[in-house]
mmCIF file of C-alpha atoms and ligand atoms in Angstrom:
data_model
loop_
_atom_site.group_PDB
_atom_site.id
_atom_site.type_symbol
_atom_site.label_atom_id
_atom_site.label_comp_id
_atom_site.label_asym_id
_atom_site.label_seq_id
_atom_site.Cartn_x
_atom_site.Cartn_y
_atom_site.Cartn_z
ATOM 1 C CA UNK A 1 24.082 8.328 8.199
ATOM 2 C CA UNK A 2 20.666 8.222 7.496
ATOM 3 C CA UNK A 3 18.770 4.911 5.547
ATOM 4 C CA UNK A 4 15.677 4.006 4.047
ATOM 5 C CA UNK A 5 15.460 0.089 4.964
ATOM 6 C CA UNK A 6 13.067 -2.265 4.375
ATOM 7 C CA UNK A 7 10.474 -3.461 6.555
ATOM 8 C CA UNK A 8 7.870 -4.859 4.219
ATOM 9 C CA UNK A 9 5.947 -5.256 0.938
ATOM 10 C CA UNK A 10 2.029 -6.299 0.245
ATOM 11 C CA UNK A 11 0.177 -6.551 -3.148
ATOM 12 C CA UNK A 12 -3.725 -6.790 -4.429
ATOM 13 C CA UNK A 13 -5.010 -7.770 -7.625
ATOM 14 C CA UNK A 14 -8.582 -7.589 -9.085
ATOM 15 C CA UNK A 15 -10.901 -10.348 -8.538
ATOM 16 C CA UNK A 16 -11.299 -11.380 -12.111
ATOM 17 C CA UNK A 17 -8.660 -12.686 -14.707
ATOM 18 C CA UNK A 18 -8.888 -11.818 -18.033
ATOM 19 C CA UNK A 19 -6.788 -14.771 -20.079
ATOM 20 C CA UNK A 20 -5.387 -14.510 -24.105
ATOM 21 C CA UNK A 21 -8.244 -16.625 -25.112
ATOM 22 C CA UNK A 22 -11.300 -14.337 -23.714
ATOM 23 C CA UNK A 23 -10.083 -11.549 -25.005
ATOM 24 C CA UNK A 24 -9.498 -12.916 -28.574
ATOM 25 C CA UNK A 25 -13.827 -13.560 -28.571
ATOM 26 C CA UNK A 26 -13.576 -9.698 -28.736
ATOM 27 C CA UNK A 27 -10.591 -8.511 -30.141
ATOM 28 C CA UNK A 28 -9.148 -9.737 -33.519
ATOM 29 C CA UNK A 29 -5.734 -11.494 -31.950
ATOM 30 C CA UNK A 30 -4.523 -14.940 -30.434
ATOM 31 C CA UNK A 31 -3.316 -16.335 -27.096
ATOM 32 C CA UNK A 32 -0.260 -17.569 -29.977
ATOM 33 C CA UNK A 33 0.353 -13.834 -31.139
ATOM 34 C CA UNK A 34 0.079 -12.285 -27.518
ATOM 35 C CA UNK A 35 2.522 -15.336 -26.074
ATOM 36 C CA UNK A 36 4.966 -15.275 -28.532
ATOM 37 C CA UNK A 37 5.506 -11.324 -29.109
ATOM 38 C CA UNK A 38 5.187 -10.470 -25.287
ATOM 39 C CA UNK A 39 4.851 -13.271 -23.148
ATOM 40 C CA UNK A 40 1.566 -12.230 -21.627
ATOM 41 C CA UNK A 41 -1.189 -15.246 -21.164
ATOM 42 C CA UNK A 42 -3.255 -13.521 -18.712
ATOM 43 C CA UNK A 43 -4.306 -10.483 -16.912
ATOM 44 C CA UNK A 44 -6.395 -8.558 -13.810
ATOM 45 C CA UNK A 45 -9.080 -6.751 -14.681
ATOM 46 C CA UNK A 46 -10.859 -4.353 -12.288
ATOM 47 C CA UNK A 47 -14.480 -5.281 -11.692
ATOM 48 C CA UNK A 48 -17.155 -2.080 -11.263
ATOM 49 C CA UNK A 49 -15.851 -1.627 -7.264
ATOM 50 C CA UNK A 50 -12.693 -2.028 -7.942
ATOM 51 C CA UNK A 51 -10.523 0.749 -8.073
ATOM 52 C CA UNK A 52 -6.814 2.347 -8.019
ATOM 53 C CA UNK A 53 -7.574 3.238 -4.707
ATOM 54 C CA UNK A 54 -9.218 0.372 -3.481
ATOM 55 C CA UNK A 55 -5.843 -2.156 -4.813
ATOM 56 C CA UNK A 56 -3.495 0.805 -3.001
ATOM 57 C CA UNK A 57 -5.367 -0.163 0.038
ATOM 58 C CA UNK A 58 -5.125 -3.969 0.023
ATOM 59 C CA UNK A 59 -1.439 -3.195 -1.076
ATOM 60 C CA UNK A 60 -0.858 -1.315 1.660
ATOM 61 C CA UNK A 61 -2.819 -2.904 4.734
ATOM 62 C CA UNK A 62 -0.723 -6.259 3.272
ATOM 63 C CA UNK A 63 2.763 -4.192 3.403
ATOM 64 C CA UNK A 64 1.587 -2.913 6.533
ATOM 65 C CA UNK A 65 0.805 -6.596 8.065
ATOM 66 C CA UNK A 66 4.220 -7.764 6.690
ATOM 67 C CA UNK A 67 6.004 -5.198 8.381
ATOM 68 C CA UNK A 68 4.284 -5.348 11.419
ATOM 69 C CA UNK A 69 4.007 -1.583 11.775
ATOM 70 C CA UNK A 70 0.775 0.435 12.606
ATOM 71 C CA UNK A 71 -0.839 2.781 10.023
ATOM 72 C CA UNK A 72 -0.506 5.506 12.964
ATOM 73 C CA UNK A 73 3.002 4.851 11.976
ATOM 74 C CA UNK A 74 3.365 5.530 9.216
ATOM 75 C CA UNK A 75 3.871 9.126 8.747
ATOM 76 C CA UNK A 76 4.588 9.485 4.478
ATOM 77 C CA UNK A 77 2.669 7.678 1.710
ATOM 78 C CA UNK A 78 3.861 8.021 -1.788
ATOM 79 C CA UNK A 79 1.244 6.609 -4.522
ATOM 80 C CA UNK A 80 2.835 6.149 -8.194
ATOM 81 C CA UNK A 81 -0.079 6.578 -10.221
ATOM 82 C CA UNK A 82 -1.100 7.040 -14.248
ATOM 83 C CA UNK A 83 -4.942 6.784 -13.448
ATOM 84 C CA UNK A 84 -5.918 8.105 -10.295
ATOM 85 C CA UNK A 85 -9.620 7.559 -8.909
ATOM 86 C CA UNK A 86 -10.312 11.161 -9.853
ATOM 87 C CA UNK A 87 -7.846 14.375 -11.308
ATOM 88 C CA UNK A 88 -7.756 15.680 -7.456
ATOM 89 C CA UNK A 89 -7.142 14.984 -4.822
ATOM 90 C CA UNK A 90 -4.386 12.586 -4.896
ATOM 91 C CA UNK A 91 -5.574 9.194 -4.400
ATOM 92 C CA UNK A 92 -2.809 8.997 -1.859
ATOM 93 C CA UNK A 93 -4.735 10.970 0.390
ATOM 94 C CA UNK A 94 -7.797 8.124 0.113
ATOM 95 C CA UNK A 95 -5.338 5.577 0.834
ATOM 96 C CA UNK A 96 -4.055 7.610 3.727
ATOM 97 C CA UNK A 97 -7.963 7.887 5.133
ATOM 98 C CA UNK A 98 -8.661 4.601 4.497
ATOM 99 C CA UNK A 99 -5.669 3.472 7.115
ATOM 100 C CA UNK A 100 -6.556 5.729 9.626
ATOM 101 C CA UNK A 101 -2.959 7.463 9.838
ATOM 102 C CA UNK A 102 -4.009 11.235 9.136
ATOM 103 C CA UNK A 103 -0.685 12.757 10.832
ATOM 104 C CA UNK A 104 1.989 12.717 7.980
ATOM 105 C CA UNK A 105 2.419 13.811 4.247
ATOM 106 C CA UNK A 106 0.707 11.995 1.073
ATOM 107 C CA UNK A 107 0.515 12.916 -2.663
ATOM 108 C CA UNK A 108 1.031 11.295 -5.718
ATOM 109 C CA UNK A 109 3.599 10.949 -8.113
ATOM 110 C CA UNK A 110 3.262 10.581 -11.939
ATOM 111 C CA UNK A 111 5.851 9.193 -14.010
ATOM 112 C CA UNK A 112 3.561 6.406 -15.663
ATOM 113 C CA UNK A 113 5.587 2.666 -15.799
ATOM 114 C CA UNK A 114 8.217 4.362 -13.871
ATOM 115 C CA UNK A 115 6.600 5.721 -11.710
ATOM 116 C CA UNK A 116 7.651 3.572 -8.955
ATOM 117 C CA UNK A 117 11.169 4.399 -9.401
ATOM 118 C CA UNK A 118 10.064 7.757 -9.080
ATOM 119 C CA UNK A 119 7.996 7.362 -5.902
ATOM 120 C CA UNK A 120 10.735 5.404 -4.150
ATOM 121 C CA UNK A 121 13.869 7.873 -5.222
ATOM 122 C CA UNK A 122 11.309 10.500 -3.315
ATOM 123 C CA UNK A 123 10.384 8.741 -0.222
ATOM 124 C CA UNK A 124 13.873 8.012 0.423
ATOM 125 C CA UNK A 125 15.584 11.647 0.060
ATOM 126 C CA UNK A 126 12.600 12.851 2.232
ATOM 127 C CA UNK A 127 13.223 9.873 4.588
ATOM 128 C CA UNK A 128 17.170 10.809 4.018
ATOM 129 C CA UNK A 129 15.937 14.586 4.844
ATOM 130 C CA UNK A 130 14.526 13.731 8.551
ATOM 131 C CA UNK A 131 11.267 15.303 7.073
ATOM 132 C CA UNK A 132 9.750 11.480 7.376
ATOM 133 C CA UNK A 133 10.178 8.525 9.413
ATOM 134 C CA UNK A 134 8.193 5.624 7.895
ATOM 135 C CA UNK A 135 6.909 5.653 4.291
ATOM 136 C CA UNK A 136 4.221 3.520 2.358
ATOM 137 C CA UNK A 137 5.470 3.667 -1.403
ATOM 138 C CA UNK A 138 2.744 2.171 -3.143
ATOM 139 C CA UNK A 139 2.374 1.579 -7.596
ATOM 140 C CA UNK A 140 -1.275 1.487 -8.256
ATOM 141 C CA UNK A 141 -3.065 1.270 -11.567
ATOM 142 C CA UNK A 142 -6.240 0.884 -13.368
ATOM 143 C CA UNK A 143 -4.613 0.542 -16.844
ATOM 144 C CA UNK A 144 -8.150 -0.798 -18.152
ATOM 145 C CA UNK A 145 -9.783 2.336 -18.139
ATOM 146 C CA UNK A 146 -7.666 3.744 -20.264
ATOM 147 C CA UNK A 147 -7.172 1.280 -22.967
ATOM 148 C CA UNK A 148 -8.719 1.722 -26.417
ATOM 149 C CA UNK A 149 -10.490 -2.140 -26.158
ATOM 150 C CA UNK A 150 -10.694 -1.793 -29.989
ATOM 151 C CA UNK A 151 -6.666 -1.322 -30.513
ATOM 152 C CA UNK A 152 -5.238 -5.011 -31.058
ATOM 153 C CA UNK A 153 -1.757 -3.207 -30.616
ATOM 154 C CA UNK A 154 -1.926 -2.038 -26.996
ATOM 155 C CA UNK A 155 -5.085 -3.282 -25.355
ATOM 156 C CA UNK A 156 -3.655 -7.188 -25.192
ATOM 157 C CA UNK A 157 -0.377 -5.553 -22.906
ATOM 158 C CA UNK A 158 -1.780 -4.303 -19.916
ATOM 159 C CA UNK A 159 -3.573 -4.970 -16.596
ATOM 160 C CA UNK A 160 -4.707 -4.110 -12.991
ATOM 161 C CA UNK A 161 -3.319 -3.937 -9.530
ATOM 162 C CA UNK A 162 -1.148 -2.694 -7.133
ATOM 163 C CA UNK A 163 1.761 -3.302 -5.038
ATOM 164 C CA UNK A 164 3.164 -1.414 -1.790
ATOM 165 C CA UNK A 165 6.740 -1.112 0.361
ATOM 166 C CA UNK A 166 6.908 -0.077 4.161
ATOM 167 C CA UNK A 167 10.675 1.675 4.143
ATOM 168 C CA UNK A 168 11.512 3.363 7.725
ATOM 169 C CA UNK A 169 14.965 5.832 8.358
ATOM 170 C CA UNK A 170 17.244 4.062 10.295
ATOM 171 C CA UNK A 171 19.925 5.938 11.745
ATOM 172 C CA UNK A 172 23.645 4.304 12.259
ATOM 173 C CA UNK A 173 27.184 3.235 11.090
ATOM 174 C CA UNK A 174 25.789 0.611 8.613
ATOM 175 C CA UNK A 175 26.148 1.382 4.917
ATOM 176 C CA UNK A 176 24.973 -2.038 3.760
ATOM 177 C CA UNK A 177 21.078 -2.146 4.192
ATOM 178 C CA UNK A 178 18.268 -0.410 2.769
ATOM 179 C CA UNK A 179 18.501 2.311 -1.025
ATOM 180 C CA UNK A 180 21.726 1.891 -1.720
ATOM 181 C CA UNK A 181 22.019 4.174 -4.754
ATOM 182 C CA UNK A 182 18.934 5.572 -7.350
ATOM 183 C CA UNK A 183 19.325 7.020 -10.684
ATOM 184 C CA UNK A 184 16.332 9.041 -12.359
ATOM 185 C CA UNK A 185 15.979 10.414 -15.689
ATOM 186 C CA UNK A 186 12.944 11.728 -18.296
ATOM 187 C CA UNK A 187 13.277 12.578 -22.102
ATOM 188 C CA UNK A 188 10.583 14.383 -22.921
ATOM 189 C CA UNK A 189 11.068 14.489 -26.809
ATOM 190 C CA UNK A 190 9.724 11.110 -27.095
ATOM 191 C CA UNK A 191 6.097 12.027 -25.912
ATOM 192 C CA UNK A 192 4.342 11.166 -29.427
ATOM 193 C CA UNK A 193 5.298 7.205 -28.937
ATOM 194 C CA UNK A 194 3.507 6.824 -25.504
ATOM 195 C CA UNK A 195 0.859 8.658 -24.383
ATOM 196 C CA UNK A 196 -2.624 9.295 -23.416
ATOM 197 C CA UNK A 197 -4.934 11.269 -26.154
ATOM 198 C CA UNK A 198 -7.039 13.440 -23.088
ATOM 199 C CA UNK A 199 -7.011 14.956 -19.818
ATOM 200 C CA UNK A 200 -8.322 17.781 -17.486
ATOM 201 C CA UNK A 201 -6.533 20.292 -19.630
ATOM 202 C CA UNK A 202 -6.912 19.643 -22.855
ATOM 203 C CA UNK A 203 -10.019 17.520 -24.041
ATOM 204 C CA UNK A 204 -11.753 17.422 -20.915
ATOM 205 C CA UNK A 205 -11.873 13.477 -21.148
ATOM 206 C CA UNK A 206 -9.659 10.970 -19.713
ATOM 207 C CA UNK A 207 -8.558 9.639 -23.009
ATOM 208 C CA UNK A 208 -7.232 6.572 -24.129
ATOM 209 C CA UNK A 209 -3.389 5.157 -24.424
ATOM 210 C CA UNK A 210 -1.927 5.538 -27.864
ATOM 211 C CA UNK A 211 1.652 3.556 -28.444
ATOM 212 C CA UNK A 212 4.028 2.943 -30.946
ATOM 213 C CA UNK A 213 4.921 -0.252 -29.646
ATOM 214 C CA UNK A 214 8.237 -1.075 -31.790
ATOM 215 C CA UNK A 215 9.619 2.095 -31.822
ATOM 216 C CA UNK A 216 9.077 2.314 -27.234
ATOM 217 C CA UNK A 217 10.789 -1.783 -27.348
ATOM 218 C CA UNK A 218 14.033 0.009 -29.150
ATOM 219 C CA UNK A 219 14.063 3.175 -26.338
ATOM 220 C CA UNK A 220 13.254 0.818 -23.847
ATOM 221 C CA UNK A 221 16.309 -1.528 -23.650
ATOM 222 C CA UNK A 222 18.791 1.255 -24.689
ATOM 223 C CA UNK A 223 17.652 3.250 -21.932
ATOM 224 C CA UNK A 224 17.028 0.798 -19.296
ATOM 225 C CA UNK A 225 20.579 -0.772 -20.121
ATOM 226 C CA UNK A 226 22.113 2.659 -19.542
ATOM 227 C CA UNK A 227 20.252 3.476 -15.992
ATOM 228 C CA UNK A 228 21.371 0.105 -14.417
ATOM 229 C CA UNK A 229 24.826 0.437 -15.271
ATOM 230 C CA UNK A 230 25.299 3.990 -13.872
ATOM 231 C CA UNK A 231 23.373 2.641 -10.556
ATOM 232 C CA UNK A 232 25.775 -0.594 -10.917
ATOM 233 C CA UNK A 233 28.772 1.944 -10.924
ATOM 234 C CA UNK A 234 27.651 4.595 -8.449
ATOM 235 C CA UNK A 235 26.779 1.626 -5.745
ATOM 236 C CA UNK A 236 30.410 0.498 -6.530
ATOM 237 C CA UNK A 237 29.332 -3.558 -7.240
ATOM 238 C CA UNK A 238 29.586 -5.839 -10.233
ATOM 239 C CA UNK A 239 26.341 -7.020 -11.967
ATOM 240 C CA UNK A 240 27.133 -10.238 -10.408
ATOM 241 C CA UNK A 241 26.929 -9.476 -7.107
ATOM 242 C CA UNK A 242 23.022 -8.471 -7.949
ATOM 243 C CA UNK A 243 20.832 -11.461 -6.029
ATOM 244 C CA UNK A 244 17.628 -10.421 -7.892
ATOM 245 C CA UNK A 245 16.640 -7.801 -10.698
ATOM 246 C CA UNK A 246 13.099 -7.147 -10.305
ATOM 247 C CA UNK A 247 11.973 -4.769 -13.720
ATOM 248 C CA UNK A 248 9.105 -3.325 -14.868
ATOM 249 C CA UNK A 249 7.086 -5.820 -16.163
ATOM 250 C CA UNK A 250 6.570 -4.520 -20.028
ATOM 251 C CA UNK A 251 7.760 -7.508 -22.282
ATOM 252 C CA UNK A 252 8.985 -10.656 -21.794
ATOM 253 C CA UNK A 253 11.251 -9.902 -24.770
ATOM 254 C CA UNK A 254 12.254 -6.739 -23.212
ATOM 255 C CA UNK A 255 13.792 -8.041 -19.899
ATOM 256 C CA UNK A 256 15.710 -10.921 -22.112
ATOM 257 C CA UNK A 257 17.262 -7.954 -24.385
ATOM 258 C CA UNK A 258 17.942 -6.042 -21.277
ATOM 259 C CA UNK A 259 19.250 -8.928 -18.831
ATOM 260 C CA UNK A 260 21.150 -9.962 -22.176
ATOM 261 C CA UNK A 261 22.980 -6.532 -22.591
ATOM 262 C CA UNK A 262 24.165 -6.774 -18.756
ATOM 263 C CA UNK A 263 25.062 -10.414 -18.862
ATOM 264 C CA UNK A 264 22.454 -10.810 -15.681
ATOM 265 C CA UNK A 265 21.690 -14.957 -16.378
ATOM 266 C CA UNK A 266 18.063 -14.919 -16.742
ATOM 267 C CA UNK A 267 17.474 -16.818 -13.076
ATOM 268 C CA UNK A 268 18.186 -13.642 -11.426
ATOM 269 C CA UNK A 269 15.237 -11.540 -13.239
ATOM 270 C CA UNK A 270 11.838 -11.723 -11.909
ATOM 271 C CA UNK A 271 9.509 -12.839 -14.388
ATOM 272 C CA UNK A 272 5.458 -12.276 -13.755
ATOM 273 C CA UNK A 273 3.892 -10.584 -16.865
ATOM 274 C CA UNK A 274 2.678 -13.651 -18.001
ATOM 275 C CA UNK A 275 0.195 -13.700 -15.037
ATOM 276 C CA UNK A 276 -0.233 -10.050 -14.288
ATOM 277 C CA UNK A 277 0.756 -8.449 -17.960
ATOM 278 C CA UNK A 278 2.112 -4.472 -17.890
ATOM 279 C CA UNK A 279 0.313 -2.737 -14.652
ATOM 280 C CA UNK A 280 2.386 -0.168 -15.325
ATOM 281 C CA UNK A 281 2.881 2.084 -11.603
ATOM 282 C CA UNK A 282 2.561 -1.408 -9.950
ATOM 283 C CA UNK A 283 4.502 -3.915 -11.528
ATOM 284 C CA UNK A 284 7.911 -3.852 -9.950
ATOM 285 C CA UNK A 285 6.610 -3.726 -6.127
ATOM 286 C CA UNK A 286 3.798 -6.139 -7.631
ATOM 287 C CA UNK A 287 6.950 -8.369 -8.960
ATOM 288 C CA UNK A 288 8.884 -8.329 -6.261
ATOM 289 C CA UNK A 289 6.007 -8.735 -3.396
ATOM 290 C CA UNK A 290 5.196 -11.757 -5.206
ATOM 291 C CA UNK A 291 8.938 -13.300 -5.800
ATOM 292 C CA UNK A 292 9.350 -12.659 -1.878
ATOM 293 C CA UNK A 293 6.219 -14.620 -1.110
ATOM 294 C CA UNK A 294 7.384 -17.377 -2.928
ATOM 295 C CA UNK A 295 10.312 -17.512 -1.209
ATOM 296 C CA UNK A 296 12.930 -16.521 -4.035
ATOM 297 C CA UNK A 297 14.054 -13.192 -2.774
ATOM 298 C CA UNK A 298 15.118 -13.469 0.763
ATOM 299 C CA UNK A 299 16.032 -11.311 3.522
ATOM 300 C CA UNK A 300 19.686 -9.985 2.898
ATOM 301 C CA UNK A 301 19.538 -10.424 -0.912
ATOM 302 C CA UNK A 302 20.971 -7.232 -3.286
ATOM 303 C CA UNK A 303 17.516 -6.211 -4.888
ATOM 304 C CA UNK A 304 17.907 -4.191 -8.319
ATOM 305 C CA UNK A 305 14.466 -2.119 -9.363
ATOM 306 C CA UNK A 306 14.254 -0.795 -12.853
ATOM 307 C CA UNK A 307 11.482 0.366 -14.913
ATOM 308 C CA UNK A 308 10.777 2.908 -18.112
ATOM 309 C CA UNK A 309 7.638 4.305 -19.182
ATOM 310 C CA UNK A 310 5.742 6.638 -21.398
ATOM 311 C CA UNK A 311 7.481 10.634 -21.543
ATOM 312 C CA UNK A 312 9.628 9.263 -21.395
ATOM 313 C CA UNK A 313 10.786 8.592 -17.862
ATOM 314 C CA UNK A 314 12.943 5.629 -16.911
ATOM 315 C CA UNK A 315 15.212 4.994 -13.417
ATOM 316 C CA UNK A 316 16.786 2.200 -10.954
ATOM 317 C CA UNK A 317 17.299 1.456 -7.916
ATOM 318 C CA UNK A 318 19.696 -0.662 -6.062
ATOM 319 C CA UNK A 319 18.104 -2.107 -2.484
ATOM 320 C CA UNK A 320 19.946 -4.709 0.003
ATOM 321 C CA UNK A 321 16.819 -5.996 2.155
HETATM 322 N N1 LIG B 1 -2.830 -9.599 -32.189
HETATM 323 C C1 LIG B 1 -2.523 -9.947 -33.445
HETATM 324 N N2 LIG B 1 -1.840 -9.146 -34.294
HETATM 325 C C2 LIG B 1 -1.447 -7.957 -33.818
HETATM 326 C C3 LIG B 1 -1.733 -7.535 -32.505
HETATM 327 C C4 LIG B 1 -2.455 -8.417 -31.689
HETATM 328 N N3 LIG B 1 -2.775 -8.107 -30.419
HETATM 329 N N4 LIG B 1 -1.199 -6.307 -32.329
HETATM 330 C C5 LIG B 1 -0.605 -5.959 -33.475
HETATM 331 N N5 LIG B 1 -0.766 -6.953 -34.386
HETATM 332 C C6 LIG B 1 -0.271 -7.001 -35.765
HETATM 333 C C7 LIG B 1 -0.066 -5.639 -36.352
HETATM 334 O O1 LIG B 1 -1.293 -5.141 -36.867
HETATM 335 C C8 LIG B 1 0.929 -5.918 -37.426
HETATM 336 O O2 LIG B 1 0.256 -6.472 -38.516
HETATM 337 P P1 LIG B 1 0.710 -6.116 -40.036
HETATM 338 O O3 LIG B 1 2.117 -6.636 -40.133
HETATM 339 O O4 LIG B 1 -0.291 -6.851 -40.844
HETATM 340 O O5 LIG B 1 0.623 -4.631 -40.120
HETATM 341 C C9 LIG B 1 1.817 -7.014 -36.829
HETATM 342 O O6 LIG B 1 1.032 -7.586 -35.767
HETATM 343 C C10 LIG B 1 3.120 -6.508 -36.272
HETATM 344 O O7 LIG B 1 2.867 -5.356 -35.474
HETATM 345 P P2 LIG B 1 4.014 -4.641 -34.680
HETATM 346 O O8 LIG B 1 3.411 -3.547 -33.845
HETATM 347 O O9 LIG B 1 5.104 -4.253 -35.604
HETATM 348 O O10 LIG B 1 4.484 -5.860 -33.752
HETATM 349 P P3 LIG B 1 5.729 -5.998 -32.827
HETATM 350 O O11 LIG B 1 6.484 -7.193 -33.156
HETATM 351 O O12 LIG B 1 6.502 -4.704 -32.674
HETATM 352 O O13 LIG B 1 5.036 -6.279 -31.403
HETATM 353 C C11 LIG B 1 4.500 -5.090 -29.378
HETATM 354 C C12 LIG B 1 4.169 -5.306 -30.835
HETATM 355 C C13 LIG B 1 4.217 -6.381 -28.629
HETATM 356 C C14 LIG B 1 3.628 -3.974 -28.837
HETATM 357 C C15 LIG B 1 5.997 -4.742 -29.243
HETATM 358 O O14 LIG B 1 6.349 -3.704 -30.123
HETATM 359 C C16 LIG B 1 6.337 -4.306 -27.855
HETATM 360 O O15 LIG B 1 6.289 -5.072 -26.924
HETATM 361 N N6 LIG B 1 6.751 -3.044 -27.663
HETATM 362 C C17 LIG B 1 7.060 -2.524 -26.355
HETATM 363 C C18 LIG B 1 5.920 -1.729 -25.919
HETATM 364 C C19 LIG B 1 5.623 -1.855 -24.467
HETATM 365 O O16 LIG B 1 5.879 -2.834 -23.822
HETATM 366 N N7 LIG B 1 5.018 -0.810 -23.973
HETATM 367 C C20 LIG B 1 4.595 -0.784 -22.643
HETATM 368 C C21 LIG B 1 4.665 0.559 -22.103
HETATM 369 S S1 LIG B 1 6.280 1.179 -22.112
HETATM 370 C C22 LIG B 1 7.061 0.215 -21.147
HETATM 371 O O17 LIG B 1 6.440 -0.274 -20.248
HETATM 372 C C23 LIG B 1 8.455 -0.005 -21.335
#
């Protein structure tokens, strides 16, 4: 049997924070509104050199350096991606220049928030496959660029950054270690409440997000509810036996309703949109690199991942470390 386990996880965030307070000079809200309907008090913004690529690099060189593998090692990168440095080619294949390790596979992956999920389910059957040995899967955004500064109603939710994973096959017996079980799944009906009003194909511009927040919150906890107990059940565990849930960080709001619906107490889920806000790509491996350099999720602990995003596309993953 064939696993993808864990060897390491880095993160990078833009230089300059962005808190409830400056933005309200410019935008007609409050650090009172933003705090009490999301949880968000602050965010990364990506300065003029500062790039999706650029944060997928730091990510990675950091996953790399926690690992303590090579880039000549590494032999698959994944990027999950919603704003890439340019339509083509895949800013995985910058990443994969910038470290040096030209010998393996890289592309991108597109599944917006979820697009993690996405990028890890993918590594890991290729990994599975034999077709790879050792992946980067990296989430990487520059949200900013796409935000409509003058909508009150989405520009306050999101930020910058990036966060990366070093997963390597390891062949054996074990059962216990590594992507335990993954669930995928995309609705594409519900493109008119999330989406982005340009691209390549149709307006020629990049375009800017367009939400309807309150109708996404509703989809969102149905559907992320629904993804973690089918992983729960095809892993064979009880909630309870999850050490750490680390979600996509949308809403505070969003992982209460969600953690409530599951009974997971809310100790066990990783909290840090109120520092980085919705980086959409990059907030779970942002999440979790953080909450295992603080020292709360530990080698050994049951690691669930779950995220949902605009398409809709929403998944989970279950990972013992
Ligand atoms: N500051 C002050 N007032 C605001 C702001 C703001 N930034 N934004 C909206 N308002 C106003 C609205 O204009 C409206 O005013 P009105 O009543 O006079 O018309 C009022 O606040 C309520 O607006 P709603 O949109 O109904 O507010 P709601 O309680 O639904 O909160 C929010 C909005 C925070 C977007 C919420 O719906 C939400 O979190 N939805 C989930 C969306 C999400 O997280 N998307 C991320 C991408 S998808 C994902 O990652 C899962």
């Amino acid at each position: 049997m064939i696993r993808s386990v864990f060897r390491g996880s880095g993160s990078a965030l833009p230089a300059k924070v962005v808190s409830n307070a400056e933005l309200s000079k410019t935008v007609d809200t409050s650090d009172e509104w933003i705090v009490e309907r999301t949880g968000i008090r602050q965010r990364y913004i990506a300065g003029e050199d500062e790039t999706t690529s650029t944060l997928a690099i730091g990510a990675a060189r950091a996953a790399l350096d926690d690992a303590g593998i090579d880039a000549s090692e590494i032999d698959l990168i994944v990027l999950a991606t919603a704003t890439p440095d340019n339509t083509f080619p895949a800013t995985a294949t910058k990443v994969q220049a910038a470290l040096g390790c030209t010998g393996g596979m890289a592309f991108d992956v597109q599944a917006v928030c979820s697009g993690f999920l996405y990028a890890l389910a993918t590594a890991d059957s290729l990994l599975k496959s034999g077709m790879a040995k050792r992946a980067l899967v990296i989430g990487a955004e520059t949200f900013s660029r796409i935000l409509d500064w003058e909508d009150r109603g989405t520009c306050v939710l999101f930020g910058d950054g990036a966060g990366a994973l070093v997963i390597e096959a390891e062949e054996g017996e074990e059962a216990n270690r590594g992507v335990i079980a993954s669930r995928l799944h995309a609705d594409g009906d519900q493109h008119d409440l999330l989406y982005v009003d340009g691209g390549p194909s149709t307006t020629q511009t990049v375009g800017h997000l367009r939400m309807k927040g309150r109708e996404v919150f509703r989809h969102a906890v149905v559907n992320l509810s629904s993804v973690l107990r089918e992983v729960i059940e095809d892993a064979g565990i009880a909630a309870a036996d999850i050490d750490w849930v680390v979600p996509h960080q949308a809403n505070a709001r969003i992982l209460d309703a969600t953690a409530r619906k599951l009974g997971l107490p809310a100790e066990k889920v990783i909290v840090t949109v109120d520092r980085h806000a919705n980086t959409s790509a990059a907030s779970v491996p942002l999440a979790f690199d953080t909450a295992r350099k603080d020292g709360r999720i530990k080698d050994g602990d049951l690691v669930m991942f779950e995220a949902m995003g605009g398409g809709f596309t929403w998944g989970a993953s279950l990972m013992r470390l």
